[in-house]
Amino acid sequence: MKFIRKIICIFLLAYCTIQANAQQGNSCPEDLFPFYDKEKKAWGYADMMGMMVVEPIFTKVSPYSSNKAIVQKGNLCGVLDCNGNLIVPVQYKKILNFRYNKAWAMKDSLWALIDDKGRNVLVPQFSDMYSIHGTELTWVKKGGVWGLF
């Protein structure tokens, strides 16, 4: 009987934790998709029923990944959270997908490393970079010399 009570308590604790996280918006809805508005000639995001969740104001959008979506307005990129809030300002030439809550972003032809709030982890200083797939490692080039970050 004690064993069953323990299992029920663990189940209830896990269920309450999941519900609390969902209410706090810690995970994106899996049914949020890029949507192109032909009249506005812009991209946004809609749910599975076709209801607009994020207004179509973007030139390009990516699917949500790790609770973030990279969007482009004109020639510059930024990042949206699950609620459509701009968490990284639209100011970068390029932003690569987030890995380990960080992304490489190009500004003024130099690469920087930003966190998922848009703060610089490394200021723009690298002329080239190459992420090593499956690791946190990245080759970076500065002043004609390559190094490993």
PDB file of C-alpha atoms in Angstrom:
ATOM      1  CA  MET A   1       0.000   0.000   0.000  1.00  0.00           C
ATOM      2  CA  LYS A   2       2.858   2.418   0.837  1.00  0.00           C
ATOM      3  CA  PHE A   3       4.417   1.650  -2.533  1.00  0.00           C
ATOM      4  CA  ILE A   4       1.210   2.597  -4.366  1.00  0.00           C
ATOM      5  CA  ARG A   5       0.949   5.825  -2.358  1.00  0.00           C
ATOM      6  CA  LYS A   6       4.546   6.691  -3.286  1.00  0.00           C
ATOM      7  CA  ILE A   7       3.819   6.103  -6.981  1.00  0.00           C
ATOM      8  CA  ILE A   8       0.666   8.224  -6.800  1.00  0.00           C
ATOM      9  CA  CYS A   9       2.573  11.024  -5.015  1.00  0.00           C
ATOM     10  CA  ILE A  10       5.368  10.922  -7.607  1.00  0.00           C
ATOM     11  CA  PHE A  11       2.804  10.963 -10.426  1.00  0.00           C
ATOM     12  CA  LEU A  12       0.925  13.921  -8.887  1.00  0.00           C
ATOM     13  CA  LEU A  13       4.162  15.837  -8.304  1.00  0.00           C
ATOM     14  CA  ALA A  14       5.261  15.270 -11.907  1.00  0.00           C
ATOM     15  CA  TYR A  15       1.809  16.250 -13.232  1.00  0.00           C
ATOM     16  CA  CYS A  16       1.730  19.463 -11.141  1.00  0.00           C
ATOM     17  CA  THR A  17       5.251  20.371 -12.287  1.00  0.00           C
ATOM     18  CA  ILE A  18       4.311  19.879 -15.947  1.00  0.00           C
ATOM     19  CA  GLN A  19       1.141  21.944 -15.523  1.00  0.00           C
ATOM     20  CA  ALA A  20       3.029  24.748 -13.739  1.00  0.00           C
ATOM     21  CA  ASN A  21       5.672  24.860 -16.474  1.00  0.00           C
ATOM     22  CA  ALA A  22       3.018  24.932 -19.181  1.00  0.00           C
ATOM     23  CA  GLN A  23       1.211  27.806 -17.473  1.00  0.00           C
ATOM     24  CA  GLN A  24       4.475  29.740 -17.184  1.00  0.00           C
ATOM     25  CA  GLY A  25       5.079  29.323 -20.919  1.00  0.00           C
ATOM     26  CA  ASN A  26       8.280  27.289 -20.568  1.00  0.00           C
ATOM     27  CA  SER A  27       7.588  25.286 -23.705  1.00  0.00           C
ATOM     28  CA  CYS A  28       6.204  26.255 -27.073  1.00  0.00           C
ATOM     29  CA  PRO A  29       3.080  24.692 -28.450  1.00  0.00           C
ATOM     30  CA  GLU A  30       4.040  21.950 -30.844  1.00  0.00           C
ATOM     31  CA  ASP A  31       1.313  23.029 -33.214  1.00  0.00           C
ATOM     32  CA  LEU A  32       2.733  26.492 -34.015  1.00  0.00           C
ATOM     33  CA  PHE A  33       3.753  26.717 -37.667  1.00  0.00           C
ATOM     34  CA  PRO A  34       5.143  29.352 -40.044  1.00  0.00           C
ATOM     35  CA  PHE A  35       2.282  30.939 -41.974  1.00  0.00           C
ATOM     36  CA  TYR A  36       2.502  33.110 -45.092  1.00  0.00           C
ATOM     37  CA  ASP A  37      -0.120  35.848 -45.545  1.00  0.00           C
ATOM     38  CA  LYS A  38      -0.483  36.419 -49.299  1.00  0.00           C
ATOM     39  CA  GLU A  39      -2.238  39.757 -48.848  1.00  0.00           C
ATOM     40  CA  LYS A  40       0.402  41.209 -46.539  1.00  0.00           C
ATOM     41  CA  LYS A  41       3.194  39.321 -48.319  1.00  0.00           C
ATOM     42  CA  ALA A  42       4.694  38.504 -44.933  1.00  0.00           C
ATOM     43  CA  TRP A  43       5.316  35.562 -42.622  1.00  0.00           C
ATOM     44  CA  GLY A  44       3.953  34.942 -39.134  1.00  0.00           C
ATOM     45  CA  TYR A  45       2.906  31.912 -37.098  1.00  0.00           C
ATOM     46  CA  ALA A  46      -0.429  30.111 -36.923  1.00  0.00           C
ATOM     47  CA  ASP A  47      -1.772  27.192 -34.946  1.00  0.00           C
ATOM     48  CA  MET A  48      -3.077  23.953 -36.477  1.00  0.00           C
ATOM     49  CA  MET A  49      -6.517  25.505 -36.973  1.00  0.00           C
ATOM     50  CA  GLY A  50      -5.038  28.340 -39.044  1.00  0.00           C
ATOM     51  CA  MET A  51      -5.593  30.934 -36.326  1.00  0.00           C
ATOM     52  CA  MET A  52      -2.896  33.609 -36.393  1.00  0.00           C
ATOM     53  CA  VAL A  53      -0.788  33.515 -33.224  1.00  0.00           C
ATOM     54  CA  VAL A  54       2.077  35.800 -34.340  1.00  0.00           C
ATOM     55  CA  GLU A  55       1.127  38.514 -36.812  1.00  0.00           C
ATOM     56  CA  PRO A  56       2.665  38.188 -40.285  1.00  0.00           C
ATOM     57  CA  ILE A  57       5.230  41.014 -40.323  1.00  0.00           C
ATOM     58  CA  PHE A  58       8.390  39.092 -41.195  1.00  0.00           C
ATOM     59  CA  THR A  59      10.282  38.594 -44.460  1.00  0.00           C
ATOM     60  CA  LYS A  60      11.339  35.065 -43.446  1.00  0.00           C
ATOM     61  CA  VAL A  61      10.756  32.816 -40.436  1.00  0.00           C
ATOM     62  CA  SER A  62      12.120  29.509 -39.202  1.00  0.00           C
ATOM     63  CA  PRO A  63      10.164  26.775 -37.448  1.00  0.00           C
ATOM     64  CA  TYR A  64      10.349  26.888 -33.650  1.00  0.00           C
ATOM     65  CA  SER A  65      13.280  24.960 -32.231  1.00  0.00           C
ATOM     66  CA  SER A  66      14.266  24.861 -28.544  1.00  0.00           C
ATOM     67  CA  ASN A  67      11.376  27.266 -27.805  1.00  0.00           C
ATOM     68  CA  LYS A  68      12.800  29.930 -30.127  1.00  0.00           C
ATOM     69  CA  ALA A  69      12.228  30.976 -33.727  1.00  0.00           C
ATOM     70  CA  ILE A  70      14.658  32.951 -35.850  1.00  0.00           C
ATOM     71  CA  VAL A  71      12.853  35.628 -37.850  1.00  0.00           C
ATOM     72  CA  GLN A  72      13.948  38.085 -40.504  1.00  0.00           C
ATOM     73  CA  LYS A  73      12.614  41.588 -41.141  1.00  0.00           C
ATOM     74  CA  GLY A  74      14.087  43.110 -44.268  1.00  0.00           C
ATOM     75  CA  ASN A  75      17.737  42.040 -44.248  1.00  0.00           C
ATOM     76  CA  LEU A  76      18.117  41.675 -40.466  1.00  0.00           C
ATOM     77  CA  CYS A  77      17.346  38.817 -38.069  1.00  0.00           C
ATOM     78  CA  GLY A  78      16.049  38.484 -34.521  1.00  0.00           C
ATOM     79  CA  VAL A  79      14.551  35.789 -32.289  1.00  0.00           C
ATOM     80  CA  LEU A  80      11.008  35.215 -30.984  1.00  0.00           C
ATOM     81  CA  ASP A  81       9.984  33.338 -27.857  1.00  0.00           C
ATOM     82  CA  CYS A  82       6.975  31.007 -27.681  1.00  0.00           C
ATOM     83  CA  ASN A  83       4.553  33.893 -27.175  1.00  0.00           C
ATOM     84  CA  GLY A  84       5.792  35.830 -30.191  1.00  0.00           C
ATOM     85  CA  ASN A  85       7.806  38.301 -28.117  1.00  0.00           C
ATOM     86  CA  LEU A  86      11.041  39.534 -29.645  1.00  0.00           C
ATOM     87  CA  ILE A  87      13.720  38.300 -27.220  1.00  0.00           C
ATOM     88  CA  VAL A  88      16.663  39.109 -29.511  1.00  0.00           C
ATOM     89  CA  PRO A  89      16.273  42.412 -31.367  1.00  0.00           C
ATOM     90  CA  VAL A  90      16.168  42.408 -35.160  1.00  0.00           C
ATOM     91  CA  GLN A  91      19.718  43.707 -35.647  1.00  0.00           C
ATOM     92  CA  TYR A  92      21.815  40.806 -36.949  1.00  0.00           C
ATOM     93  CA  LYS A  93      22.717  39.867 -40.550  1.00  0.00           C
ATOM     94  CA  LYS A  94      22.529  36.169 -39.651  1.00  0.00           C
ATOM     95  CA  ILE A  95      21.660  34.083 -36.625  1.00  0.00           C
ATOM     96  CA  LEU A  96      22.397  30.374 -36.503  1.00  0.00           C
ATOM     97  CA  ASN A  97      20.229  27.931 -34.564  1.00  0.00           C
ATOM     98  CA  PHE A  98      20.588  27.940 -30.804  1.00  0.00           C
ATOM     99  CA  ARG A  99      22.731  25.201 -29.289  1.00  0.00           C
ATOM    100  CA  TYR A 100      23.065  24.943 -25.529  1.00  0.00           C
ATOM    101  CA  ASN A 101      21.075  28.227 -25.185  1.00  0.00           C
ATOM    102  CA  LYS A 102      23.617  30.155 -27.261  1.00  0.00           C
ATOM    103  CA  ALA A 103      23.718  31.130 -30.935  1.00  0.00           C
ATOM    104  CA  TRP A 104      26.266  32.614 -33.298  1.00  0.00           C
ATOM    105  CA  ALA A 105      25.066  35.905 -34.752  1.00  0.00           C
ATOM    106  CA  MET A 106      26.643  38.127 -37.407  1.00  0.00           C
ATOM    107  CA  LYS A 107      26.581  41.886 -36.955  1.00  0.00           C
ATOM    108  CA  ASP A 108      28.521  44.307 -39.175  1.00  0.00           C
ATOM    109  CA  SER A 109      30.275  41.333 -40.894  1.00  0.00           C
ATOM    110  CA  LEU A 110      31.632  40.002 -37.578  1.00  0.00           C
ATOM    111  CA  TRP A 111      30.385  36.990 -35.631  1.00  0.00           C
ATOM    112  CA  ALA A 112      29.354  37.204 -31.976  1.00  0.00           C
ATOM    113  CA  LEU A 113      28.050  34.616 -29.547  1.00  0.00           C
ATOM    114  CA  ILE A 114      24.728  35.594 -27.954  1.00  0.00           C
ATOM    115  CA  ASP A 115      22.622  33.955 -25.261  1.00  0.00           C
ATOM    116  CA  ASP A 116      18.898  33.227 -25.504  1.00  0.00           C
ATOM    117  CA  LYS A 117      18.110  36.705 -24.113  1.00  0.00           C
ATOM    118  CA  GLY A 118      20.139  38.468 -26.810  1.00  0.00           C
ATOM    119  CA  ARG A 119      23.045  39.381 -24.527  1.00  0.00           C
ATOM    120  CA  ASN A 120      26.574  39.130 -25.883  1.00  0.00           C
ATOM    121  CA  VAL A 121      28.526  36.190 -24.509  1.00  0.00           C
ATOM    122  CA  LEU A 122      31.309  37.191 -26.918  1.00  0.00           C
ATOM    123  CA  VAL A 123      31.154  40.597 -28.614  1.00  0.00           C
ATOM    124  CA  PRO A 124      31.283  40.675 -32.446  1.00  0.00           C
ATOM    125  CA  GLN A 125      34.941  40.031 -33.257  1.00  0.00           C
ATOM    126  CA  PHE A 126      35.296  36.952 -35.455  1.00  0.00           C
ATOM    127  CA  SER A 127      35.531  37.229 -39.250  1.00  0.00           C
ATOM    128  CA  ASP A 128      34.498  33.591 -39.729  1.00  0.00           C
ATOM    129  CA  MET A 129      33.255  30.668 -37.659  1.00  0.00           C
ATOM    130  CA  TYR A 130      32.402  27.020 -38.080  1.00  0.00           C
ATOM    131  CA  SER A 131      30.362  25.119 -35.475  1.00  0.00           C
ATOM    132  CA  ILE A 132      31.385  21.525 -34.880  1.00  0.00           C
ATOM    133  CA  HIS A 133      28.204  19.450 -35.109  1.00  0.00           C
ATOM    134  CA  GLY A 134      27.240  17.508 -31.994  1.00  0.00           C
ATOM    135  CA  THR A 135      29.509  19.490 -29.679  1.00  0.00           C
ATOM    136  CA  GLU A 136      29.672  22.882 -27.999  1.00  0.00           C
ATOM    137  CA  LEU A 137      32.927  23.573 -29.871  1.00  0.00           C
ATOM    138  CA  THR A 138      33.290  26.131 -32.651  1.00  0.00           C
ATOM    139  CA  TRP A 139      36.207  27.109 -34.849  1.00  0.00           C
ATOM    140  CA  VAL A 140      36.549  30.907 -34.933  1.00  0.00           C
ATOM    141  CA  LYS A 141      38.750  33.127 -37.091  1.00  0.00           C
ATOM    142  CA  LYS A 142      40.169  36.430 -35.895  1.00  0.00           C
ATOM    143  CA  GLY A 143      42.975  38.380 -37.568  1.00  0.00           C
ATOM    144  CA  GLY A 144      43.585  35.580 -40.071  1.00  0.00           C
ATOM    145  CA  VAL A 145      44.187  33.023 -37.300  1.00  0.00           C
ATOM    146  CA  TRP A 146      41.827  30.150 -36.451  1.00  0.00           C
ATOM    147  CA  GLY A 147      41.174  29.091 -32.885  1.00  0.00           C
ATOM    148  CA  LEU A 148      38.819  26.758 -31.060  1.00  0.00           C
ATOM    149  CA  PHE A 149      36.135  28.145 -28.753  1.00  0.00           C
TER     150      PHE A 149
END
